[in-house]
XYZ file of N, CA and C in Angstrom:
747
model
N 24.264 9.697 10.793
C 23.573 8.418 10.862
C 22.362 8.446 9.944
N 21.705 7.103 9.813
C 21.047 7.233 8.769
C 19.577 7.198 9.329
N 18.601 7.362 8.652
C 17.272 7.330 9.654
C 16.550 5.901 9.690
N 15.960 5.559 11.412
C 16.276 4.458 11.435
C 14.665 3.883 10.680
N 14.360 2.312 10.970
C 12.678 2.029 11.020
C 11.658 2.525 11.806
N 10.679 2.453 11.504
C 9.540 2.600 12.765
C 9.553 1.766 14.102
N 9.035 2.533 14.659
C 8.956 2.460 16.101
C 8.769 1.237 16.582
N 9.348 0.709 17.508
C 9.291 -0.809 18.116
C 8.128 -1.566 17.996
N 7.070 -0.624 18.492
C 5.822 -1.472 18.356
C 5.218 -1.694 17.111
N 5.128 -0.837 16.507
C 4.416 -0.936 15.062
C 5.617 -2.679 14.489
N 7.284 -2.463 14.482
C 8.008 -3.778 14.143
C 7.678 -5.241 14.815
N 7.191 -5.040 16.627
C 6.540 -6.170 17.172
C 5.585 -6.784 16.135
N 4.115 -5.602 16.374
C 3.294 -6.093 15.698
C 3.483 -7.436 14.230
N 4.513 -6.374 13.418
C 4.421 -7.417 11.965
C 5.255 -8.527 12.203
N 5.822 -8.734 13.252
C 6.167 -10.151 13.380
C 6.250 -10.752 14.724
N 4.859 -10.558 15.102
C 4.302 -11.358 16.360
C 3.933 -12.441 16.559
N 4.450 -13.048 17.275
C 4.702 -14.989 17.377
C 2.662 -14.909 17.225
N 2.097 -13.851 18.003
C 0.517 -14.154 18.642
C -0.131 -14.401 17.000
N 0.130 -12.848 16.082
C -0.083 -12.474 14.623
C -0.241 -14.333 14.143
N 0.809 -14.804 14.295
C 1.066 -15.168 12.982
C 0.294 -17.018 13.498
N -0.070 -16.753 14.785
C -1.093 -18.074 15.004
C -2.141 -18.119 15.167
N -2.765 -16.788 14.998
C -4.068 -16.593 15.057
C -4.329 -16.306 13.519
N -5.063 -17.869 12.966
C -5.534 -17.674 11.563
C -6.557 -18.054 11.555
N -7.979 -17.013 11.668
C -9.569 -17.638 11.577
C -10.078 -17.041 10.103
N -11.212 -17.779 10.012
C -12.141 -17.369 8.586
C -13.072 -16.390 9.759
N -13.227 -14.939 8.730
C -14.242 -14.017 9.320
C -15.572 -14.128 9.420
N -16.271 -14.531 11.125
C -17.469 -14.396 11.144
C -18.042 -13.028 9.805
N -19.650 -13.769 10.002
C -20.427 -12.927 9.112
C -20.911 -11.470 9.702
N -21.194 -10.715 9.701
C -21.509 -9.641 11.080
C -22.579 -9.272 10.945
N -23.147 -8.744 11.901
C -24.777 -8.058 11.525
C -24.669 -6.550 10.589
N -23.521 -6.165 10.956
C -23.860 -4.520 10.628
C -22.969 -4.664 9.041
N -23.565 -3.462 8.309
C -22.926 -3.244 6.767
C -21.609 -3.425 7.180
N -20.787 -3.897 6.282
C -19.029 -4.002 5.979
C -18.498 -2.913 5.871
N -17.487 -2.580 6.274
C -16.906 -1.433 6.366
C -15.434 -1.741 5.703
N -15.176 -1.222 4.463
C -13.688 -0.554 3.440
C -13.162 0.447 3.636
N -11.995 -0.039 4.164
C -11.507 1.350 4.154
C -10.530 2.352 3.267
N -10.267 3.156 2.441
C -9.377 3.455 1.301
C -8.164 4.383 1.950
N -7.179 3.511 2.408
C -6.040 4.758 2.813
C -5.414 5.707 2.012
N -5.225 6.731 2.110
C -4.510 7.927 1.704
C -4.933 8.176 0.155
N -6.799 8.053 0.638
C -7.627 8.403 -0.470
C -7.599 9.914 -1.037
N -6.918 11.054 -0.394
C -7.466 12.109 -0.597
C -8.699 12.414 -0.282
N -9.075 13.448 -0.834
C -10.606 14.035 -1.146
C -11.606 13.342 -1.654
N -12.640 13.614 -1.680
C -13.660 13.044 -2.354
C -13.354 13.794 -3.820
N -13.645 12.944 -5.456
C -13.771 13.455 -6.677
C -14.487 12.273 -7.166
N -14.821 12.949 -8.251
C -15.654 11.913 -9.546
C -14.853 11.000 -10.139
N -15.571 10.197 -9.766
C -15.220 8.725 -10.197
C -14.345 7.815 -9.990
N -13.973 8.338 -8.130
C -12.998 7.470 -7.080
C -13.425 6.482 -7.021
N -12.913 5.975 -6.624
C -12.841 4.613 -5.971
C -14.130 4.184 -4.535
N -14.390 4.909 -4.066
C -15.197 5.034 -3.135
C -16.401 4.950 -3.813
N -17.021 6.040 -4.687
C -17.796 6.062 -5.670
C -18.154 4.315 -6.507
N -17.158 3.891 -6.750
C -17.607 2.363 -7.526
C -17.743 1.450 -6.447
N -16.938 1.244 -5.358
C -17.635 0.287 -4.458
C -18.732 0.523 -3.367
N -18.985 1.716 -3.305
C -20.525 1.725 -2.811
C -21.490 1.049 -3.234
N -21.333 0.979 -4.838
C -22.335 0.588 -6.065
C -22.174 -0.778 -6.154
N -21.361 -1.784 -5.107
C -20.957 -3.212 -4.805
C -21.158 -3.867 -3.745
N -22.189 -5.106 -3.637
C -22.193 -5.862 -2.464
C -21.394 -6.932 -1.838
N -21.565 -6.874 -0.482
C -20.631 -7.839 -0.314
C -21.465 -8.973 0.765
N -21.649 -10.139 0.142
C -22.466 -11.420 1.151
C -23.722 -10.613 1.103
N -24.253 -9.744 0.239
C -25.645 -9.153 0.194
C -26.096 -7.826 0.757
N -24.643 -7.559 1.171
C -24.833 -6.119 2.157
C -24.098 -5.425 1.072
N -24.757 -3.934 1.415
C -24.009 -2.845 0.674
C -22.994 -2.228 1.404
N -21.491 -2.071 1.308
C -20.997 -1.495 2.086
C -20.393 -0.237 2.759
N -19.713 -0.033 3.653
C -19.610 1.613 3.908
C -18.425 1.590 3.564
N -17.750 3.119 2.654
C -16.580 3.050 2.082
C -16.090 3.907 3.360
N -15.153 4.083 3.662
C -14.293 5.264 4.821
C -13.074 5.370 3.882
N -12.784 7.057 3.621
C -11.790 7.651 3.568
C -10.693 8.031 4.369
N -9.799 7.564 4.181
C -8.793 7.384 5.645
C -7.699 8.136 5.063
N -7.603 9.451 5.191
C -6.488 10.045 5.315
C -6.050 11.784 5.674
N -5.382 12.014 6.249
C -5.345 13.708 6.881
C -5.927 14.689 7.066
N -6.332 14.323 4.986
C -7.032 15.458 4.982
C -8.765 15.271 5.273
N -8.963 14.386 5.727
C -10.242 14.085 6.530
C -10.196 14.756 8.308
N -9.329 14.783 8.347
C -9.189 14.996 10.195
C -8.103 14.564 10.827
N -7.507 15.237 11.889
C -6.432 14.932 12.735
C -6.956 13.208 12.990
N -8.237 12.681 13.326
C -8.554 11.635 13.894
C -8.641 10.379 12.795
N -8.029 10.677 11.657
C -7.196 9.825 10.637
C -6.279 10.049 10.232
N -5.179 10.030 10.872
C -3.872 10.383 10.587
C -3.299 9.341 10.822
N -2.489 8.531 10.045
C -1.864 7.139 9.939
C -0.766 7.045 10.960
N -0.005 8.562 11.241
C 1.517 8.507 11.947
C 1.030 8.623 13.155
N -0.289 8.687 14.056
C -0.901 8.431 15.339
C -1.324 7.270 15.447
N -0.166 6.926 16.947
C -0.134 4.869 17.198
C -1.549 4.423 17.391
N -2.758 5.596 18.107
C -4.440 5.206 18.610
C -4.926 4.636 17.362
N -4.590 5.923 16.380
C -5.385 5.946 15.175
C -5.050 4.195 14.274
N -3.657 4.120 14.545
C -3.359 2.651 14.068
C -3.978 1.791 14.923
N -4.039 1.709 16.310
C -4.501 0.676 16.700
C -5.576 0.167 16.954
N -6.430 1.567 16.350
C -7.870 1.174 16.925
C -8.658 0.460 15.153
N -7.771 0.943 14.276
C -8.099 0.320 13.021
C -7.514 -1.169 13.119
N -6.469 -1.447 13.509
C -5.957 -2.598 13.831
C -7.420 -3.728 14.362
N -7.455 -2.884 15.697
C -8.943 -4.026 16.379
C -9.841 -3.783 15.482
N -10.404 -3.359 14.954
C -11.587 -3.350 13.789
C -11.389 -4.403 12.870
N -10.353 -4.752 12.323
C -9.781 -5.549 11.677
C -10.096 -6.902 12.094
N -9.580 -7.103 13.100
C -9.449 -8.243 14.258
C -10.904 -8.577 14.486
N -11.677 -7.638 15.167
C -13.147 -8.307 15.020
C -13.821 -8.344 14.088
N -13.042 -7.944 12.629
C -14.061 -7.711 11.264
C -15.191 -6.973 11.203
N -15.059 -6.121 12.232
C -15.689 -4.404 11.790
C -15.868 -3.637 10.530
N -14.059 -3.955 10.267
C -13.482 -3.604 8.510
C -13.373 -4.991 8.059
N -13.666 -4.910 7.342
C -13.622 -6.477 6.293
C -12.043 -6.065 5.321
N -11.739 -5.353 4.808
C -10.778 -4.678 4.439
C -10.502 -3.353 3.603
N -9.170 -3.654 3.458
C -9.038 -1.780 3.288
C -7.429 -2.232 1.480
N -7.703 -0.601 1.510
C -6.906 -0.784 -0.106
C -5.704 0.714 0.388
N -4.906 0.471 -0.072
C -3.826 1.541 0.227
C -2.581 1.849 -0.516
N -2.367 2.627 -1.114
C -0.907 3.499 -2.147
C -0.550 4.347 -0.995
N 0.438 3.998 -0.091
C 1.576 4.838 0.448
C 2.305 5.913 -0.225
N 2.748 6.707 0.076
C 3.334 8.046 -0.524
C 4.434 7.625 -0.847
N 4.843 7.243 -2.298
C 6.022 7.123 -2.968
C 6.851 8.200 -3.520
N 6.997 9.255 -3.024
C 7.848 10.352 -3.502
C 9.050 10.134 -3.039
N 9.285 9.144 -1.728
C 10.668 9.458 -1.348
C 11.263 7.630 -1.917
N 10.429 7.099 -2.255
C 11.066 6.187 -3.144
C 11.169 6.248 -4.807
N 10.985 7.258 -5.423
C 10.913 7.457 -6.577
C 11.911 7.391 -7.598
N 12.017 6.347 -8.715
C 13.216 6.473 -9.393
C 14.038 7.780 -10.176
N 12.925 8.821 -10.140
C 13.337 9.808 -10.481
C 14.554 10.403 -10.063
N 14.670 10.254 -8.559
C 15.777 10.902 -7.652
C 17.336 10.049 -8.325
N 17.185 9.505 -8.987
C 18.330 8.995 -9.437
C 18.894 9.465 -10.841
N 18.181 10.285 -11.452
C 18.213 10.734 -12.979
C 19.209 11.933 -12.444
N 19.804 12.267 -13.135
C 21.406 13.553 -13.345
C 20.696 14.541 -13.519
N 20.832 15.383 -12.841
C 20.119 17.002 -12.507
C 18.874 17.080 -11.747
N 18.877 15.786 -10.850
C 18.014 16.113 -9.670
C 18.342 15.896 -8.279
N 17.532 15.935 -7.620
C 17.713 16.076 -5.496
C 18.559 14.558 -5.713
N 19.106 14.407 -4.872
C 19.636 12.643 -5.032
C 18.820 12.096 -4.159
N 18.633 10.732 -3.831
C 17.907 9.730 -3.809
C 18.171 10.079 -2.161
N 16.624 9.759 -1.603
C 16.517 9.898 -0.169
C 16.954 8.220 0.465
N 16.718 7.247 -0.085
C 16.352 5.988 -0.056
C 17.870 5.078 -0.899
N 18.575 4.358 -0.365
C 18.465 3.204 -1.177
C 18.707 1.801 -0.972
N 19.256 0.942 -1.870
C 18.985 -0.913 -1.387
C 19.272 -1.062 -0.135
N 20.518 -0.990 0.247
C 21.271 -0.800 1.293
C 20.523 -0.283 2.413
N 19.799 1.137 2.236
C 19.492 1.828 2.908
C 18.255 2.348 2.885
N 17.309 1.221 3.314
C 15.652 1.538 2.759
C 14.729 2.535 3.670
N 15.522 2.532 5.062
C 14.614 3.330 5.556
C 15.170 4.511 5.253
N 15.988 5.062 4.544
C 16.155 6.315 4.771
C 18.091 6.831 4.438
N 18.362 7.067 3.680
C 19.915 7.420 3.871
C 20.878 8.613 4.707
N 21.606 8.345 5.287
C 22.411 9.853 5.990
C 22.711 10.496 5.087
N 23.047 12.204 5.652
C 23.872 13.523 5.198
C 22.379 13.964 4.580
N 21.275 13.816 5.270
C 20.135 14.279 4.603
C 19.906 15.758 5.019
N 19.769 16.703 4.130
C 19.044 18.476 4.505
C 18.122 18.382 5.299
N 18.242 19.777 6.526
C 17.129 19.973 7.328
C 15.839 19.252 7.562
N 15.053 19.390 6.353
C 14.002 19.101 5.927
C 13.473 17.683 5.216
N 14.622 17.081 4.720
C 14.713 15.828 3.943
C 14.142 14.969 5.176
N 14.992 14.771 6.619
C 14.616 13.282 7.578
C 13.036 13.432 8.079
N 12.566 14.479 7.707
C 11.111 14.770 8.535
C 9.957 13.827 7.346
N 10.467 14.240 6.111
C 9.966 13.857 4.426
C 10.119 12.058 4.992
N 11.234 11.624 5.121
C 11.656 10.649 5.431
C 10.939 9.756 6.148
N 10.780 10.291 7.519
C 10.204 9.592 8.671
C 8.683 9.479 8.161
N 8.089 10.584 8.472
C 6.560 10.705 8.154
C 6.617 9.342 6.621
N 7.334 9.158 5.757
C 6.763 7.951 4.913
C 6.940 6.613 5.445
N 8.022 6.840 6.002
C 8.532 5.258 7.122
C 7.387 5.239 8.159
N 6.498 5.932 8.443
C 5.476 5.899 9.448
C 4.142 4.819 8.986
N 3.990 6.564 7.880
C 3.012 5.833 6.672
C 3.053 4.244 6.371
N 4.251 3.963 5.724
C 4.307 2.586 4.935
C 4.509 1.673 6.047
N 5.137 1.633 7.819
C 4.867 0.740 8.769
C 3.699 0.734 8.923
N 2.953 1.459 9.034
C 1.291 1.295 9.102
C 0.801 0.481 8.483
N 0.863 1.166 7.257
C 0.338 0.177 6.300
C 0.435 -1.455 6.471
N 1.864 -1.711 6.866
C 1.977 -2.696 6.545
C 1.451 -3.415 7.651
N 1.648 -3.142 8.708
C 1.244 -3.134 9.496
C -0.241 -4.155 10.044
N -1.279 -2.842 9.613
C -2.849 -2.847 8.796
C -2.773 -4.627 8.335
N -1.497 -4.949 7.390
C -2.065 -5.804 6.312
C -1.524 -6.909 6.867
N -0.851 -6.995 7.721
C -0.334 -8.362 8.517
C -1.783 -8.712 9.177
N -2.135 -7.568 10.389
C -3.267 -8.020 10.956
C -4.460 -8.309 10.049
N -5.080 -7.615 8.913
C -6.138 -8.031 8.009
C -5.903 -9.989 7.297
N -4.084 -10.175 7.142
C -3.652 -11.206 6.650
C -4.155 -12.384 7.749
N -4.119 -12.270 9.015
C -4.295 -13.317 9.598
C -6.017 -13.545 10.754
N -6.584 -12.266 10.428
C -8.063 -12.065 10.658
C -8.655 -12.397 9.482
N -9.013 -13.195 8.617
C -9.692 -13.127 7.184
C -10.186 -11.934 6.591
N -9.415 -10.902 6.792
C -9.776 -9.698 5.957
C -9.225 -9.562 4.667
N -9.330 -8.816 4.113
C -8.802 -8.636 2.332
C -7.643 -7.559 2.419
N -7.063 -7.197 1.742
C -6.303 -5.531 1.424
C -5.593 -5.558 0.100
N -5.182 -4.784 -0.615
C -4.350 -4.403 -1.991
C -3.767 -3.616 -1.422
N -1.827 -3.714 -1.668
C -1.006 -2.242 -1.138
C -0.882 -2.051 -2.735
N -0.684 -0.729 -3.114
C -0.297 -0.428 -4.339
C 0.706 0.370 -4.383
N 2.235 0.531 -5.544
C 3.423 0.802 -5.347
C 4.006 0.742 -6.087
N 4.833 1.795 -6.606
C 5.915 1.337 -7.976
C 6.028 -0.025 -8.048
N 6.253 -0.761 -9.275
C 6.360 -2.126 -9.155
C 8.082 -2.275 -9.355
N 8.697 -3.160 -8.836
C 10.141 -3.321 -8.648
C 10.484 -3.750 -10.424
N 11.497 -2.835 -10.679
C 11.855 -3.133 -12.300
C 13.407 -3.491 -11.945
N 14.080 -3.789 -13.225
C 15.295 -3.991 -13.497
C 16.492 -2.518 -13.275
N 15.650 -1.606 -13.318
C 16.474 -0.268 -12.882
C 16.943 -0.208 -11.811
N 15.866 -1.049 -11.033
C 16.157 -0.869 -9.714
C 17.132 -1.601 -8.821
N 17.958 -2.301 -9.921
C 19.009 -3.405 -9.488
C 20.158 -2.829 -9.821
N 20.193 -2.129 -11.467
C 21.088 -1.395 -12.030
C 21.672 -0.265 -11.394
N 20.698 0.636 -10.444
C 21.019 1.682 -9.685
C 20.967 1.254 -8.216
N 20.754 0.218 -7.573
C 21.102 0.169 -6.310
C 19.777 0.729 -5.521
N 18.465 1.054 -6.307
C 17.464 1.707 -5.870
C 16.613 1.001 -4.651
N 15.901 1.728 -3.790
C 15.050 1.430 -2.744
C 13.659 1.072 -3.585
N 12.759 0.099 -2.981
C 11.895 -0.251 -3.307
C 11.189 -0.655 -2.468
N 10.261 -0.605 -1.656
C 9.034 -1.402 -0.449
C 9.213 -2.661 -1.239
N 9.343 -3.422 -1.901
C 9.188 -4.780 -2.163
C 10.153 -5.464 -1.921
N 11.224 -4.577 -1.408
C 12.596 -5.100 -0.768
C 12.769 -5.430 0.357
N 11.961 -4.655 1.310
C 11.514 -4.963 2.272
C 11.284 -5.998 3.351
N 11.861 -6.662 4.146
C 11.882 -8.045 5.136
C 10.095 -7.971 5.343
N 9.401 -6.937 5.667
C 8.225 -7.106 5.872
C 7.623 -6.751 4.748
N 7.160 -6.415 3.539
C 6.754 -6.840 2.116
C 6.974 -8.540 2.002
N 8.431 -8.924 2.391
C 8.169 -10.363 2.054
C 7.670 -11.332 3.445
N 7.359 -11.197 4.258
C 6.341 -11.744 5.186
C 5.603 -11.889 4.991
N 4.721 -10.769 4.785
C 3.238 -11.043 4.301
C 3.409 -11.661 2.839
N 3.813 -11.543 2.036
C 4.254 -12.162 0.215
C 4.104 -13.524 1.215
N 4.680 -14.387 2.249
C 4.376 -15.723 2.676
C 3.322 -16.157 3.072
N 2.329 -15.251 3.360
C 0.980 -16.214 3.690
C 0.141 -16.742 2.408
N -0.598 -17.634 2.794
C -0.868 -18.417 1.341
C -1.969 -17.787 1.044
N -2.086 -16.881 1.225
C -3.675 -16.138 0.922
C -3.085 -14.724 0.088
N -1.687 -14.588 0.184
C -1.475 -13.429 -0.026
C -0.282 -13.469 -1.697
N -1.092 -12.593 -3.029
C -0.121 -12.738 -3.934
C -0.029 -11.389 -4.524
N 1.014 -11.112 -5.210
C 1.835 -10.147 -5.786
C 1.696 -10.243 -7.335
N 1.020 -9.088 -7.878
C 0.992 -8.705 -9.301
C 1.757 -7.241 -9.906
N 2.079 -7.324 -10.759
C 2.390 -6.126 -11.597
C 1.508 -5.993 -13.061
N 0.819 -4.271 -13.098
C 0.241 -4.567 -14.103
C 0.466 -2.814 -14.561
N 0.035 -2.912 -15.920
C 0.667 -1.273 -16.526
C -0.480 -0.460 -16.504
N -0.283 0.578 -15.284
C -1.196 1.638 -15.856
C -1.456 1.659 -17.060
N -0.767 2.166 -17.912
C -1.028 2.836 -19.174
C -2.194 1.376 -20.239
N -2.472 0.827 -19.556
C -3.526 -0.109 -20.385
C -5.297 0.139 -19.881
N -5.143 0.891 -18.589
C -6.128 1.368 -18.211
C -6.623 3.133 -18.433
N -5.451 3.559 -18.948
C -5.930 5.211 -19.423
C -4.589 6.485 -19.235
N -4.095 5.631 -18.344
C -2.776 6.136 -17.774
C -1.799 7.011 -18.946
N -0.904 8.062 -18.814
C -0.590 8.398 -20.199
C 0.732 7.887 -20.394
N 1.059 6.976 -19.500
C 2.313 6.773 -19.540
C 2.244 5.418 -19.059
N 3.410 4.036 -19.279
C 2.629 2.812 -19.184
C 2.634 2.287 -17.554
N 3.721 3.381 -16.271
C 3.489 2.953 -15.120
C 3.413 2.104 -14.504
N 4.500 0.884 -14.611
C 4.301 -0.442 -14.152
C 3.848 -0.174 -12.874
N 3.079 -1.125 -12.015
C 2.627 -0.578 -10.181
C 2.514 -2.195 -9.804
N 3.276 -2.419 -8.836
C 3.029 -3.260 -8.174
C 1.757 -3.663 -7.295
N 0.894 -4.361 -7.205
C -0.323 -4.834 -6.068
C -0.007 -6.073 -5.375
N -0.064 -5.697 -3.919
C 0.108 -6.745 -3.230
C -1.079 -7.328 -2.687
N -1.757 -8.181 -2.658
C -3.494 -8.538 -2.723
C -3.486 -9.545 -1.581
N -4.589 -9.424 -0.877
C -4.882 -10.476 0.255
C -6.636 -11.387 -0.001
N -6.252 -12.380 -0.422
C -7.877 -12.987 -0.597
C -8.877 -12.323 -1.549
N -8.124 -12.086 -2.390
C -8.639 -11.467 -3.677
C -8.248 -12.319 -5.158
N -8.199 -13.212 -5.002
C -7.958 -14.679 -6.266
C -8.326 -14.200 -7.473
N -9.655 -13.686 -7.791
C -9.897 -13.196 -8.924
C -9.270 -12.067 -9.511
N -8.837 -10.993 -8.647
C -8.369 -9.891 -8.836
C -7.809 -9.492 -10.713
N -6.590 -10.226 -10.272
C -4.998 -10.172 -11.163
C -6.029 -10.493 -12.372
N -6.876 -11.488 -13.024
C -7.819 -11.993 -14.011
C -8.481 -11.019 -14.393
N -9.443 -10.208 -13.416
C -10.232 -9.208 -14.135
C -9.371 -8.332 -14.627
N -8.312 -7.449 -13.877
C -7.418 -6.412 -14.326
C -7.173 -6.714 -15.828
N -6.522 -8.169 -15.681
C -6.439 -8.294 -17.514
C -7.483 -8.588 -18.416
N -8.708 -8.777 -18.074
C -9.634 -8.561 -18.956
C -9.884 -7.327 -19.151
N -10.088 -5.947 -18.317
C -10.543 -5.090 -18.821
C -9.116 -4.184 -19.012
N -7.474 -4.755 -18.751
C -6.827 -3.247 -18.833
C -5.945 -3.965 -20.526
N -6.925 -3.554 -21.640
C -6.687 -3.612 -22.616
C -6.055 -2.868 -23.596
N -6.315 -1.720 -22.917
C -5.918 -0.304 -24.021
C -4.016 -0.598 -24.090
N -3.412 0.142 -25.545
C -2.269 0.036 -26.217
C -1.345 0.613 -25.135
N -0.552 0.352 -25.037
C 0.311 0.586 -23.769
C 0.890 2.182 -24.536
N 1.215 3.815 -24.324
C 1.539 4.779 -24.577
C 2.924 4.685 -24.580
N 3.204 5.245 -25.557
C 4.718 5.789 -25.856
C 5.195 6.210 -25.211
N 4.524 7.503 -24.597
C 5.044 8.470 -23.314
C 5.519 7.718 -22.474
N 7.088 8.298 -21.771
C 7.743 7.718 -20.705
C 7.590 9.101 -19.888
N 7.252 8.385 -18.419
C 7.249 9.117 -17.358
C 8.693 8.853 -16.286
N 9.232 9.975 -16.272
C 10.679 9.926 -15.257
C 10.756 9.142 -14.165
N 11.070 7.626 -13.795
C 11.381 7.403 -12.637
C 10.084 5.919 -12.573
N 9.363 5.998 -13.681
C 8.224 4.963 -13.588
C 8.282 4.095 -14.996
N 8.882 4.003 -15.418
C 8.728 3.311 -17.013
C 9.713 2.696 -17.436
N 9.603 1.243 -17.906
C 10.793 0.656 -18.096
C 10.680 0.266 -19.286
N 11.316 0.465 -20.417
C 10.919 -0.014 -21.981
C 12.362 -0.480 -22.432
């Protein structure tokens, strides 16, 4: 058998009759705004955390939070508390919002190139495909955890006036040609794609420094300007270099 979706509740949640009628504009709050960056890693020079500290929001400076493992058991995305207590933060606009790249290794077009692992994932079969090795359904689950979260996160931020960006291979033409898995295929990718606050860009790494041109999908919530600035500043010549599994020329 093949491995299935996430867990009942996390699937309630993203399509809850309650979710999807509760649509307010976010009170202002007394205390600094709180961002949160999922599956930021570590702290390094010249993250992301680092530039929006250096940014206000309604006049407040805000607090960045690093949200992921290797911070502590007590941010771990695949624990339902840890989801739900970010969930209510959300809800009372505690977090104003959060930005998140899910672990795309087990959706990677690579797995489809001749002389590698074969594809964990595909159209057909997004959460996960059967006849998987020992070790493959664990790889599996733990990202189906991850990316219900996420999405999760962005339903509730979608209908609390919060913000979020998911970031993600962006869906190419390969991915039709090979039958490939993609999160943008997704019944819940296109839910949230329906609220009117919520739009979908693709833009090329490789115009921002990238060595390879990396199409990446962003899925944006109340961020209008966004997609505009990206193309003002991601100017640089798009690179020759093709990267396996990310580049469509």
């Amino acid at each position: 058998a093949s491995n299935g979706p996430p867990s009942e509740d996390i699937k309630d949640c993203l399509r809850s009759s309650e979710l999807k009628a509760v649509e307010k504009v976010q009170a202002s709050v007394a205390h600094a705004p709180i961002i949160v960056v999922l599956f930021s890693g570590r702290r390094r020079e010249g993250d992301l955390q680092r530039y929006l500290e250096g940014k206000s929001i309604n006049g407040k400076m805000p607090v960045v939070v690093l949200f992921d493992l290797v911070c502590g058991v007590q941010r771990d995305l695949t624990k339902r508390e840890v989801i739900l207590d970010m969930a209510r933060d959300l809800r009372t606009g505690h977090i104003v919002g959060f930005l998140a790249g899910p672990p795309c290794e087990t959706w990677t077009l690579a797995r489809y190139e001749t002389g590698v692992p074969p594809p964990l994932r595909l159209a057909a079969q997004l959460w996960g495909v059967g006849g998987l090795t020992k070790r493959q359904p664990g790889q599996v689950e733990i990202g189906n955890d991850l990316l219900a979260a996420t999405l999760m996160l962005a339903r509730v931020a979608s209908v609390s006036g919060g913000f979020f960006v998911i970031e993600h291979p962006a869906p190419l033409s390969k991915h039709r040609e090979l039958g490939a898995a993609s999160i943008w295929r997704l019944p819940y990718s296109h839910l949230l794609s329906d609220h009117r606050d919520v739009a979908f860009h693709i833009i090329q790494q490789g115009r921002f420094g990238a060595k390879s041109s990396k199409p990446t999908g962003l899925l944006c919530c109340r961020l209008p300007t966004l997609f505009r600035r990206l193309k003002q500043f991601g100017r640089l010549p798009l690179p020759q270099r093709i990267s396996i599994g990310v580049d469509e020329h």
